Coordinates of C-alpha atoms and ligand atoms in Angstrom, one line a residue:
M1 CA -27.8 2.4 -10.6
S2 CA -30.6 2.0 -13.2
S3 CA -33.2 -0.6 -12.6
A4 CA -32.2 -2.3 -15.8
D5 CA -28.9 -3.2 -14.2
P6 CA -29.0 -6.9 -13.4
L7 CA -26.8 -6.3 -10.3
A8 CA -29.4 -4.0 -8.8
D9 CA -31.5 -6.9 -7.6
R10 CA -28.7 -8.4 -5.6
A11 CA -29.2 -7.5 -2.0
A12 CA -26.2 -6.0 -0.2
P13 CA -25.0 -8.1 2.7
A14 CA -27.3 -7.6 5.7
V15 CA -24.7 -8.0 8.4
T16 CA -21.9 -5.4 8.9
P17 CA -18.7 -7.0 7.6
W18 CA -16.1 -7.7 10.3
W19 CA -13.5 -5.6 8.5
K20 CA -15.3 -2.4 9.3
S21 CA -14.1 -2.5 12.8
A22 CA -10.7 -4.1 12.0
V23 CA -7.2 -2.7 11.8
V24 CA -4.7 -4.2 9.4
Y25 CA -1.0 -4.4 10.0
Q26 CA 1.4 -4.7 7.1
V27 CA 4.4 -6.9 7.5
Y28 CA 7.3 -6.5 5.0
P29 CA 8.9 -9.7 5.9
R30 CA 12.4 -8.9 4.6
S31 CA 12.7 -6.1 7.2
F32 CA 10.5 -7.3 10.1
Q33 CA 12.5 -9.9 12.1
D34 CA 15.4 -12.2 11.1
S35 CA 15.4 -15.5 12.9
D36 CA 18.4 -17.3 11.4
G37 CA 21.1 -14.6 11.2
D38 CA 21.3 -14.2 7.4
G39 CA 20.4 -10.6 7.7
I40 CA 17.0 -11.0 6.0
G41 CA 13.7 -11.1 7.8
D42 CA 11.8 -14.4 7.5
L43 CA 8.6 -16.2 8.5
R44 CA 9.9 -17.6 11.7
G45 CA 10.8 -14.0 12.6
V46 CA 7.2 -13.0 12.1
I47 CA 6.1 -15.9 14.4
D48 CA 8.6 -14.7 17.0
R49 CA 7.0 -11.2 17.0
L50 CA 3.3 -12.2 17.2
D51 CA 3.3 -10.9 20.8
H52 CA 4.0 -7.4 19.5
L53 CA 1.1 -7.5 17.1
Q54 CA -1.3 -8.9 19.7
R55 CA -0.2 -6.3 22.2
L56 CA -0.9 -3.6 19.6
G57 CA -4.3 -5.2 19.1
V58 CA -4.4 -5.5 15.3
D59 CA -6.9 -7.9 13.7
V60 CA -5.1 -8.7 10.4
I61 CA -1.6 -9.1 9.1
W62 CA -1.1 -8.3 5.4
L63 CA 2.1 -10.2 4.5
S64 CA 4.1 -8.6 1.6
P65 CA 5.1 -11.3 -0.9
I66 CA 6.9 -14.4 0.5
Y67 CA 6.6 -16.5 -2.6
R68 CA 9.5 -17.9 -4.6
S69 CA 11.2 -15.0 -6.4
P70 CA 14.5 -13.8 -7.8
Q71 CA 13.9 -10.8 -5.6
A72 CA 14.5 -8.2 -8.3
D73 CA 11.7 -6.2 -6.7
N74 CA 11.9 -7.8 -3.2
G75 CA 9.3 -10.4 -4.0
Y76 CA 7.0 -8.4 -6.2
D77 CA 8.5 -10.5 -9.0
I78 CA 7.1 -14.0 -8.4
S79 CA 8.5 -17.1 -10.1
D80 CA 6.3 -19.6 -8.2
Y81 CA 3.0 -18.5 -6.8
E82 CA 2.6 -21.7 -4.8
D83 CA 5.9 -22.0 -3.0
I84 CA 7.7 -20.0 -0.3
D85 CA 11.1 -18.4 -1.1
P86 CA 13.8 -20.2 0.8
V87 CA 15.0 -16.8 2.1
F88 CA 11.8 -16.5 4.0
G89 CA 11.5 -20.2 5.1
T90 CA 9.4 -23.2 4.1
M91 CA 5.7 -24.0 3.6
A92 CA 5.7 -25.6 7.0
D93 CA 6.8 -22.3 8.5
F94 CA 4.0 -20.6 6.7
D95 CA 1.4 -23.0 7.9
E96 CA 2.7 -22.6 11.4
L97 CA 2.5 -18.8 11.2
L98 CA -1.1 -19.2 9.9
D99 CA -2.1 -21.5 12.7
R100 CA -0.4 -19.4 15.4
A101 CA -1.9 -16.1 14.1
H102 CA -5.3 -17.7 13.9
A103 CA -5.0 -19.0 17.4
R104 CA -4.5 -15.4 18.6
G105 CA -7.5 -14.2 16.5
I106 CA -5.3 -12.6 13.9
K107 CA -6.1 -13.1 10.2
I108 CA -3.6 -13.3 7.4
L109 CA -3.9 -11.5 4.1
M110 CA -1.7 -12.6 1.2
D111 CA -0.2 -10.2 -1.3
L112 CA -1.5 -11.1 -4.8
V113 CA 0.9 -10.0 -7.6
V114 CA -0.8 -11.0 -10.8
N115 CA -0.5 -8.0 -13.1
H116 CA 2.9 -9.4 -13.8
S117 CA 5.1 -12.4 -12.9
S118 CA 8.8 -12.7 -12.7
D119 CA 10.6 -13.3 -16.0
E120 CA 11.9 -16.5 -14.3
H121 CA 8.4 -17.8 -13.8
P122 CA 8.0 -21.1 -15.9
W123 CA 5.0 -19.5 -17.7
F124 CA 7.3 -16.7 -19.0
V125 CA 10.2 -19.0 -19.7
E126 CA 7.9 -21.0 -21.9
S127 CA 6.3 -17.9 -23.4
R128 CA 9.6 -16.5 -24.5
S129 CA 10.9 -19.8 -25.9
S130 CA 9.3 -19.4 -29.3
R131 CA 6.7 -17.5 -31.1
D132 CA 4.4 -20.5 -31.4
N133 CA 4.7 -21.7 -27.8
P134 CA 1.2 -22.3 -26.4
K135 CA 2.0 -19.8 -23.6
R136 CA 3.2 -17.1 -26.0
D137 CA -0.1 -15.3 -25.6
W138 CA 0.1 -15.4 -21.8
Y139 CA 2.2 -12.2 -21.9
W140 CA 2.1 -9.1 -24.2
W141 CA 4.4 -9.7 -27.2
R142 CA 4.6 -7.2 -30.0
D143 CA 6.7 -6.5 -33.1
A144 CA 8.9 -3.4 -33.3
R145 CA 7.2 -0.2 -34.4
P146 CA 6.5 -0.4 -38.1
G147 CA 9.3 1.1 -40.2
T148 CA 11.9 0.8 -37.5
I149 CA 14.7 -1.7 -36.8
A150 CA 13.9 -4.0 -33.9
G151 CA 16.1 -3.6 -30.9
R152 CA 17.1 0.0 -31.5
P153 CA 16.1 2.8 -29.1
G154 CA 12.8 4.3 -30.4
S155 CA 11.7 1.0 -32.1
E156 CA 9.6 0.0 -29.1
P157 CA 6.0 -1.0 -30.0
T158 CA 4.6 2.0 -27.9
N159 CA 6.2 5.0 -26.4
W160 CA 5.0 4.1 -22.8
E161 CA 7.2 5.0 -19.8
S162 CA 7.8 2.3 -17.2
F163 CA 7.0 3.0 -13.5
F164 CA 10.6 2.1 -12.9
S165 CA 12.2 4.4 -15.6
G166 CA 12.8 3.8 -19.3
S167 CA 10.6 2.1 -21.8
T168 CA 7.9 -0.5 -20.8
W169 CA 9.2 -2.8 -23.5
E170 CA 12.1 -5.2 -23.5
F171 CA 13.5 -6.6 -26.7
D172 CA 13.9 -10.4 -26.9
E173 CA 16.7 -11.3 -29.3
Q174 CA 15.7 -14.9 -29.6
T175 CA 12.3 -14.4 -31.0
G176 CA 12.7 -10.9 -32.4
Q177 CA 9.8 -9.4 -30.5
Y178 CA 9.3 -7.1 -27.5
Y179 CA 7.5 -7.9 -24.2
L180 CA 5.6 -5.5 -22.1
H181 CA 6.7 -4.7 -18.5
L182 CA 5.0 -1.8 -16.8
F183 CA 7.5 -2.2 -13.9
D184 CA 11.0 -3.6 -14.1
R185 CA 12.2 -5.6 -17.1
K186 CA 12.2 -8.6 -14.8
Q187 CA 8.4 -8.2 -14.3
P188 CA 6.6 -9.0 -17.6
D189 CA 2.9 -8.2 -17.6
L190 CA 0.5 -11.1 -17.8
N191 CA -2.1 -11.0 -20.6
W192 CA -5.5 -11.0 -18.8
E193 CA -7.2 -11.1 -22.2
N194 CA -6.3 -14.7 -22.3
P195 CA -8.9 -16.8 -20.4
E196 CA -6.3 -19.4 -19.6
V197 CA -4.3 -16.9 -17.7
R198 CA -7.3 -15.8 -15.6
Q199 CA -8.3 -19.4 -14.8
A200 CA -4.7 -20.2 -13.7
V201 CA -4.7 -17.2 -11.4
Y202 CA -8.2 -18.0 -9.9
A203 CA -7.2 -21.6 -9.3
M204 CA -4.0 -20.5 -7.5
M205 CA -6.1 -18.1 -5.4
R206 CA -8.6 -20.8 -4.4
R207 CA -5.7 -23.1 -3.3
W208 CA -4.4 -20.4 -1.0
L209 CA -7.9 -19.9 0.5
D210 CA -8.3 -23.6 0.9
R211 CA -5.0 -23.5 2.8
G212 CA -6.7 -21.1 5.2
V213 CA -5.6 -17.6 4.3
D214 CA -8.1 -14.8 4.9
G215 CA -8.0 -12.8 1.7
F216 CA -5.7 -10.8 -0.6
R217 CA -4.1 -7.4 -1.0
M218 CA -4.1 -7.2 -4.8
D219 CA -1.0 -5.5 -6.3
V220 CA -1.8 -2.8 -9.0
I221 CA -5.0 -4.7 -9.7
N222 CA -6.3 -1.7 -11.7
L223 CA -3.7 -2.3 -14.4
I224 CA -4.7 -5.8 -15.4
S225 CA -7.0 -4.8 -18.3
K226 CA -5.1 -3.0 -21.1
H227 CA -6.5 -1.4 -24.2
P228 CA -5.8 -4.2 -26.7
D229 CA -4.6 -1.8 -29.4
L230 CA -1.9 -0.4 -27.0
P231 CA -2.0 3.2 -28.4
D232 CA 0.9 5.6 -27.8
G233 CA 0.5 8.0 -24.9
Q234 CA 1.0 11.7 -24.7
V235 CA 4.5 12.9 -24.2
A236 CA 4.6 15.7 -21.6
E237 CA 7.1 18.5 -22.0
G238 CA 10.6 17.5 -21.0
H239 CA 9.7 13.8 -21.1
T240 CA 11.3 11.2 -23.4
Y241 CA 8.5 8.7 -23.0
G242 CA 4.7 8.9 -23.2
D243 CA 2.1 8.3 -20.5
G244 CA 0.4 5.0 -21.2
F245 CA -1.8 5.2 -18.1
P246 CA -5.0 6.1 -20.1
F247 CA -4.5 2.8 -22.0
Y248 CA -3.4 0.4 -19.2
G249 CA -5.1 2.0 -16.1
H250 CA -8.7 1.1 -15.5
G251 CA -8.9 -0.7 -18.9
P252 CA -12.1 -1.6 -20.7
R253 CA -12.5 -5.1 -19.1
L254 CA -11.4 -4.3 -15.5
H255 CA -14.8 -4.5 -13.9
E256 CA -15.6 -7.6 -15.8
F257 CA -12.4 -9.3 -14.7
L258 CA -12.9 -8.3 -11.0
Q259 CA -16.5 -9.6 -11.1
E260 CA -15.4 -12.8 -12.8
M261 CA -12.7 -13.2 -10.1
H262 CA -15.3 -12.7 -7.4
R263 CA -17.5 -15.4 -8.9
E264 CA -14.7 -17.8 -9.5
V265 CA -12.8 -17.3 -6.2
F266 CA -14.9 -15.7 -3.5
D267 CA -18.5 -16.7 -4.0
G268 CA -19.6 -19.1 -1.3
R269 CA -16.8 -18.2 1.0
S270 CA -17.1 -15.9 3.9
G271 CA -15.0 -14.0 6.5
L272 CA -12.5 -12.8 3.8
L273 CA -11.1 -9.4 3.0
T274 CA -10.0 -8.1 -0.4
V275 CA -8.3 -4.8 -1.0
G276 CA -7.1 -3.7 -4.4
E277 CA -4.1 -1.4 -4.8
M278 CA -5.1 1.2 -7.4
P279 CA -2.7 4.0 -8.3
G280 CA -4.6 6.7 -10.1
V281 CA -8.0 5.6 -9.0
T282 CA -10.6 8.4 -8.7
P283 CA -13.2 8.6 -5.9
E284 CA -16.0 8.0 -8.5
E285 CA -14.3 4.7 -9.7
A286 CA -13.5 3.7 -6.1
V287 CA -17.3 3.8 -5.4
L288 CA -17.9 1.3 -8.2
F289 CA -15.1 -1.1 -7.1
T290 CA -16.3 -1.2 -3.5
D291 CA -20.1 -1.1 -3.9
P292 CA -21.0 -4.4 -2.2
A293 CA -23.8 -5.0 -4.7
R294 CA -21.4 -5.1 -7.6
R295 CA -19.3 -7.9 -6.0
E296 CA -15.8 -6.7 -7.0
L297 CA -13.6 -5.7 -4.0
D298 CA -14.1 -4.8 -0.3
M299 CA -11.9 -1.7 -0.5
V300 CA -9.1 -0.1 -2.5
F301 CA -5.9 1.7 -1.8
Q302 CA -6.1 5.1 -3.4
F303 CA -3.1 7.3 -4.0
E304 CA -4.3 10.9 -4.0
H305 CA -2.7 11.9 -0.6
V306 CA 0.6 10.1 -1.3
G307 CA 1.0 12.1 -4.5
L308 CA 0.5 15.5 -3.0
D309 CA 4.2 16.1 -2.8
H310 CA 5.2 14.6 -6.2
G311 CA 6.5 17.1 -8.8
E312 CA 5.4 17.2 -12.4
A313 CA 8.5 15.5 -13.8
S314 CA 8.6 12.6 -11.3
K315 CA 8.0 11.7 -7.7
F316 CA 11.7 12.3 -7.1
V317 CA 11.2 16.0 -7.7
H318 CA 9.6 17.6 -4.7
R319 CA 6.5 19.8 -4.8
E320 CA 5.5 21.6 -1.6
P321 CA 1.8 20.7 -1.0
D322 CA -0.6 23.5 -0.1
P323 CA -1.1 23.9 3.6
G324 CA -4.0 21.7 4.6
A325 CA -3.7 19.6 1.5
L326 CA -3.7 16.3 3.4
A327 CA -6.8 17.0 5.4
A328 CA -8.6 18.3 2.3
S329 CA -7.7 15.1 0.4
F330 CA -8.9 12.8 3.2
T331 CA -12.1 14.8 3.4
R332 CA -12.8 14.5 -0.3
W333 CA -12.5 10.7 0.0
Q334 CA -14.5 10.5 3.1
D335 CA -17.3 12.4 1.4
A336 CA -17.2 10.5 -1.8
L337 CA -17.5 7.1 -0.2
S338 CA -19.9 8.1 2.6
D339 CA -23.0 6.3 1.3
T340 CA -21.7 3.5 -1.0
G341 CA -18.4 1.7 -0.8
W342 CA -15.7 1.8 1.8
N343 CA -12.3 3.5 2.3
S344 CA -9.0 2.0 3.3
L345 CA -7.0 4.4 5.4
Y346 CA -3.2 4.6 5.2
L347 CA -0.3 7.0 5.6
S348 CA 2.5 4.7 4.6
N349 CA 3.5 1.3 3.3
H350 CA 6.6 -0.3 1.9
D351 CA 6.5 2.0 -1.2
Q352 CA 6.3 5.3 0.7
P353 CA 8.6 7.3 2.9
R354 CA 8.0 7.3 6.7
T355 CA 4.8 8.9 7.8
V356 CA 6.3 11.2 10.5
S357 CA 9.1 12.4 8.3
R358 CA 6.8 13.1 5.4
F359 CA 3.6 14.5 6.9
G360 CA 4.8 15.3 10.4
D361 CA 7.8 17.0 12.0
D362 CA 10.4 14.4 12.8
R363 CA 12.8 16.9 14.4
E364 CA 11.0 19.2 16.8
F365 CA 7.7 17.4 17.3
W366 CA 8.5 13.8 16.5
R367 CA 6.2 12.2 19.1
E368 CA 3.5 14.8 18.9
S369 CA 3.2 14.7 15.1
A370 CA 3.4 10.9 14.9
T371 CA 0.5 10.6 17.4
A372 CA -1.6 13.4 15.8
L373 CA -1.3 11.9 12.4
A374 CA -2.3 8.5 13.8
T375 CA -5.3 10.1 15.5
I376 CA -6.7 11.7 12.3
L377 CA -6.1 8.5 10.3
H378 CA -7.6 6.0 12.8
L379 CA -10.7 7.9 13.6
Q380 CA -11.9 8.4 10.0
R381 CA -14.5 6.1 8.5
G382 CA -12.8 3.2 6.8
T383 CA -10.3 0.4 7.6
P384 CA -6.9 1.7 8.9
Y385 CA -3.7 0.1 7.8
V386 CA -0.5 0.3 10.0
Y387 CA 2.8 -0.2 8.2
Q388 CA 5.5 -1.9 10.3
G389 CA 7.4 0.6 12.4
E390 CA 4.8 3.3 12.0
E391 CA 3.4 2.4 15.4
L392 CA 6.9 3.3 16.8
G393 CA 7.2 6.5 14.9
M394 CA 10.1 5.2 12.8
T395 CA 11.6 7.9 10.5
N396 CA 13.2 8.3 7.1
H397 CA 16.8 7.1 6.8
P398 CA 19.7 9.4 6.3
F399 CA 21.0 8.0 3.0
A400 CA 24.6 9.3 2.6
S401 CA 25.6 7.4 -0.6
I402 CA 24.0 5.6 -3.5
D403 CA 25.7 2.5 -2.1
D404 CA 23.2 2.5 0.7
V405 CA 20.3 2.4 -1.7
R406 CA 18.8 -1.0 -2.5
D407 CA 15.5 -0.4 -4.3
V408 CA 15.1 -1.2 -8.0
E409 CA 12.9 1.9 -8.5
S410 CA 15.5 4.3 -7.0
L411 CA 18.4 2.5 -8.7
N412 CA 16.8 2.6 -12.1
H413 CA 16.0 6.3 -11.6
Y414 CA 19.6 7.0 -10.5
R415 CA 21.0 5.2 -13.5
E416 CA 18.7 7.0 -15.9
Q417 CA 19.5 10.4 -14.4
T418 CA 23.2 10.0 -14.2
D419 CA 23.3 8.9 -17.8
A420 CA 21.6 12.2 -18.5
G421 CA 24.2 14.2 -16.6
G422 CA 22.7 14.2 -13.0
V423 CA 25.1 14.0 -10.0
E424 CA 24.9 11.8 -7.0
G425 CA 24.5 14.5 -4.4
D426 CA 21.5 16.1 -6.1
L427 CA 19.8 12.7 -6.9
L428 CA 20.2 11.6 -3.3
V429 CA 18.1 14.5 -2.1
G430 CA 15.1 13.1 -4.0
I431 CA 15.8 9.5 -3.2
G432 CA 16.4 10.3 0.4
R433 CA 13.1 12.2 0.7
I434 CA 10.7 10.0 -1.2
G435 CA 12.6 6.7 -2.0
R436 CA 11.1 3.4 -0.9
D437 CA 14.2 2.3 1.0
N438 CA 13.1 4.6 3.8
A439 CA 10.2 2.3 4.7
R440 CA 12.4 -0.8 4.3
T441 CA 15.0 -0.3 7.0
P442 CA 14.7 -3.0 9.7
V443 CA 12.1 -2.6 12.4
Q444 CA 13.6 -1.1 15.6
W445 CA 12.8 -3.5 18.4
D446 CA 15.3 -2.5 21.0
A447 CA 18.6 -0.7 21.6
S448 CA 20.8 -3.7 21.0
P449 CA 23.1 -4.0 18.0
N450 CA 21.1 -3.9 14.7
A451 CA 18.0 -2.9 16.8
G452 CA 17.3 -6.6 17.6
F453 CA 16.4 -7.3 14.0
T454 CA 19.3 -9.7 13.2
T455 CA 22.4 -11.2 14.7
G456 CA 24.0 -11.0 11.3
E457 CA 24.7 -8.3 8.8
P458 CA 21.3 -6.6 7.9
W459 CA 20.5 -6.6 4.1
T460 CA 19.9 -2.8 4.4
A461 CA 21.2 -0.4 7.1
V462 CA 19.4 0.0 10.4
N463 CA 18.4 3.6 11.1
P464 CA 21.0 5.3 13.4
N465 CA 18.3 6.5 15.7
A466 CA 17.4 3.0 16.7
A467 CA 18.8 3.4 20.2
L468 CA 16.2 6.2 20.8
I469 CA 13.3 5.0 18.7
N470 CA 12.4 1.4 19.4
A471 CA 9.6 -0.8 20.7
E472 CA 11.2 -1.7 24.0
A473 CA 11.5 2.0 24.9
Q474 CA 7.8 2.5 24.3
Y475 CA 6.0 -0.5 25.6
G476 CA 3.9 0.6 28.6
V477 CA 5.1 4.2 28.5
P478 CA 2.1 6.5 28.7
G479 CA 2.0 8.9 25.7
S480 CA 4.4 6.9 23.6
V481 CA 3.7 6.5 19.9
F482 CA 3.1 2.8 20.4
E483 CA 0.7 3.2 23.3
H484 CA -1.2 5.9 21.4
Y485 CA -1.7 3.5 18.5
R486 CA -2.9 0.9 20.9
S487 CA -5.4 3.3 22.3
L488 CA -6.7 4.2 18.9
I489 CA -7.1 0.6 17.9
R490 CA -8.9 -0.2 21.1
L491 CA -11.3 2.7 20.4
R492 CA -12.2 1.3 17.1
H493 CA -12.9 -2.1 18.6
E494 CA -14.9 -0.7 21.5
R495 CA -17.0 2.2 20.0
S496 CA -19.1 1.4 17.1
V497 CA -19.3 5.1 16.2
V498 CA -15.6 4.8 15.2
A499 CA -16.3 1.9 12.9
D500 CA -19.7 2.8 11.6
G501 CA -20.4 6.5 12.3
T502 CA -20.9 9.1 9.6
F503 CA -18.1 11.6 8.9
R504 CA -18.5 15.4 8.7
R505 CA -15.6 17.8 8.5
V506 CA -16.1 20.8 10.8
P507 CA -14.5 24.1 9.7
A508 CA -12.0 25.2 12.4
G509 CA -10.6 28.5 11.2
S510 CA -7.4 27.1 9.6
D511 CA -6.8 24.7 6.8
E512 CA -4.2 23.0 8.9
V513 CA -6.6 22.2 11.7
F514 CA -8.4 19.0 10.8
A515 CA -11.6 18.8 12.8
F516 CA -14.3 16.3 12.1
E517 CA -17.3 14.8 13.7
R518 CA -18.3 11.2 13.8
R519 CA -21.9 10.3 14.5
L520 CA -23.9 7.2 15.1
D521 CA -27.3 7.9 16.5
D522 CA -26.7 9.7 19.8
D523 CA -23.1 8.8 20.0
V524 CA -21.0 11.7 18.8
L525 CA -17.2 12.1 18.6
L526 CA -15.3 15.2 17.7
V527 CA -11.7 14.9 16.6
V528 CA -9.6 18.1 16.4
A529 CA -6.0 18.0 15.4
N530 CA -3.5 20.8 14.7
L531 CA -1.5 19.4 11.8
S532 CA 1.2 22.0 11.9
S533 CA 4.3 23.0 14.0
V534 CA 2.9 26.3 15.3
S535 CA 0.2 26.8 18.0
R536 CA -3.2 27.6 16.6
V537 CA -6.4 29.0 18.1
V538 CA -9.1 26.7 16.9
Q539 CA -12.3 28.5 15.8
L540 CA -14.8 25.7 15.4
D541 CA -18.2 26.4 13.8
G542 CA -20.2 26.9 16.9
G543 CA -17.1 27.0 19.1
L544 CA -15.8 24.5 21.6
E545 CA -18.3 25.7 24.2
P546 CA -21.0 23.1 23.3
W547 CA -18.3 20.5 24.1
R548 CA -17.8 21.8 27.6
D549 CA -19.6 18.8 29.1
A550 CA -18.0 16.4 26.8
S551 CA -15.3 14.0 28.0
L552 CA -11.9 13.9 26.5
L553 CA -11.6 10.4 25.2
L554 CA -8.0 10.7 24.1
T555 CA -5.3 13.3 23.7
N556 CA -1.6 13.3 22.8
L557 CA -0.6 16.1 25.2
P558 CA -1.3 16.6 28.9
A559 CA -5.0 17.4 28.9
K560 CA -6.0 21.0 29.2
T561 CA -9.5 22.2 30.0
V562 CA -11.9 20.7 27.5
A563 CA -12.8 24.0 26.0
A564 CA -9.3 25.5 25.7
A565 CA -9.2 26.9 22.2
E566 CA -5.5 27.1 21.9
F567 CA -3.9 24.0 20.3
A568 CA -0.2 23.4 20.7
P569 CA 1.8 22.2 17.7
W570 CA 0.5 18.8 16.6
E571 CA -2.0 18.6 19.5
A572 CA -4.9 16.3 18.9
R573 CA -8.0 15.8 21.1
V574 CA -10.9 13.4 20.8
Y575 CA -14.1 14.5 22.5
A576 CA -17.1 12.3 23.2
L577 CA -20.6 13.6 23.9
Ligands
LIG601 O1 3.3 -0.7 -6.3 C1 2.7 0.0 -7.4 C2 2.9 1.4 -7.5 O2 2.3 2.0 -8.4 C3 3.8 2.3 -6.7 O3 3.5 2.4 -5.4 C4 5.2 1.9 -7.0 O4 5.7 1.2 -5.9 C5 6.1 3.1 -7.3 O5 6.6 3.6 -6.1 C6 5.6 4.1 -8.1 O6 6.5 5.2 -8.1 C7 3.1 -2.1 -6.2 C8 3.9 -2.6 -5.1 O7 3.4 -2.1 -3.9 C9 5.4 -2.3 -5.2 O8 6.1 -2.6 -4.1 C10 5.8 -3.0 -6.5 O9 7.1 -2.6 -6.8 C11 5.0 -2.7 -7.7 O10 3.6 -2.7 -7.4 C12 5.2 -3.7 -8.7 O11 4.7 -5.0 -8.3

């Protein structure tokens, strides 16, 4: 940063922020625990399961949206930012959850979805009511492309493709204009150019903080600043629509908006956590967003490693990643944010397939791969996020028919592809492998009917392996996926080298062996994991010999001698000097 930069004078915080040694647990309330038998998880269900979270040892709950919503995108389409959807409970339930979590030393992070609202939000209802409504400019309204007839295919103001298939524009008959929706047509994009919009959002955020919440996970926050001219995007071969990302991703005013938000909402408050979800963010940009001196965000969710298996045409077309691609990607991010900024660490969330099915081997080495992946994630430098059920090794769901699919992204994709001649069997392969419904099957608590999730009819099917894979079967069982996660979380809390040490990848003779050293003064850890389903002889730079006197802090297989160079499939060892 040049010395002319006014921000350069601002001292970075002197104390280490609490979230550097914290682990966050994501609750997707709809699928976590149902308390009233309607088949949909709710806030009282979360309260009932706080014991599980405390036992696991997590510090923070990130609650996916529980606000009032038509549920077109399971709550990521909000019609009232300051009320609880009746399906999840009441504001009294929320306050009780907040109190009870706090009493156990667990913080609560709210999901903040302000790139767009629901089309049923009163702001949008007003905005669409007439061209001269005072809220017209709160959203992105545009005329049809010049020289075309409004409402016809091809007349959309830009050629951009929606994240959820089709155009990003929806024609509104009543006022004869189109509105922008980067996601579903029921999720119109808010116009952040309008200062009234920004102030309304900041005021809402302040009220949640005043209520006692501990921060926000900010949905697609890198999309809030659009290039005001909205230029057409490039159309890749075989695509109908253009790629608008260069014009709506990391737009010209993004840093300005985030700094303004920081001033208006977070200045003068402490103990909070902010994490921005940023599809398409590069390591260079991530450093800027998370440099404490710039006062934007604490950390971001990057997407590089969850895009490694996406094909050119779309995420539903599989691409086989190079061997070792996951470790290489993590290393790139560790290196990029080593001095300035901070990483968030995750393998899954409510938008991704299940970790062990995607990155591991859920057939032959289910337990081994689930625990190896957890080990390499949790022992990197950064703040780890656990997605509900990941700590149990939950797997992808065997979707047999499109009738089992619930997610708007998959259903829109299915509709678009069948219109173009695709057939169910073929489309289900992609949806089954990468679709978001995999992450949204109910949490498997025990071997009882519906896995203990509900006494009613679950809104989406329970995975048929629930009798084998469930929390009850793993509590207190040495070597279980759950107990392994517990040990990893405890390590982070107990050893400052895990939270604060430097990271250095150590070449180990194979791209699929992820070996790295963490170091804080004299405290040194070596993590070695075989991320493949074949045995490998590990050839560390300098060999394992220097570690002969080390202790094995943690393993996921019966311990061998410390210096044994042969690693079984998905074996992971953590050495301490
Ligand atoms: O997701 C944003 C996003 O870019 C993707 O992860 C998206 O879910 C999709 O899978 C891309 O193929 C966030 C939320 O996490 C997601 O649940 C919402 O549907 C979306 O924003 C819109 O709010």
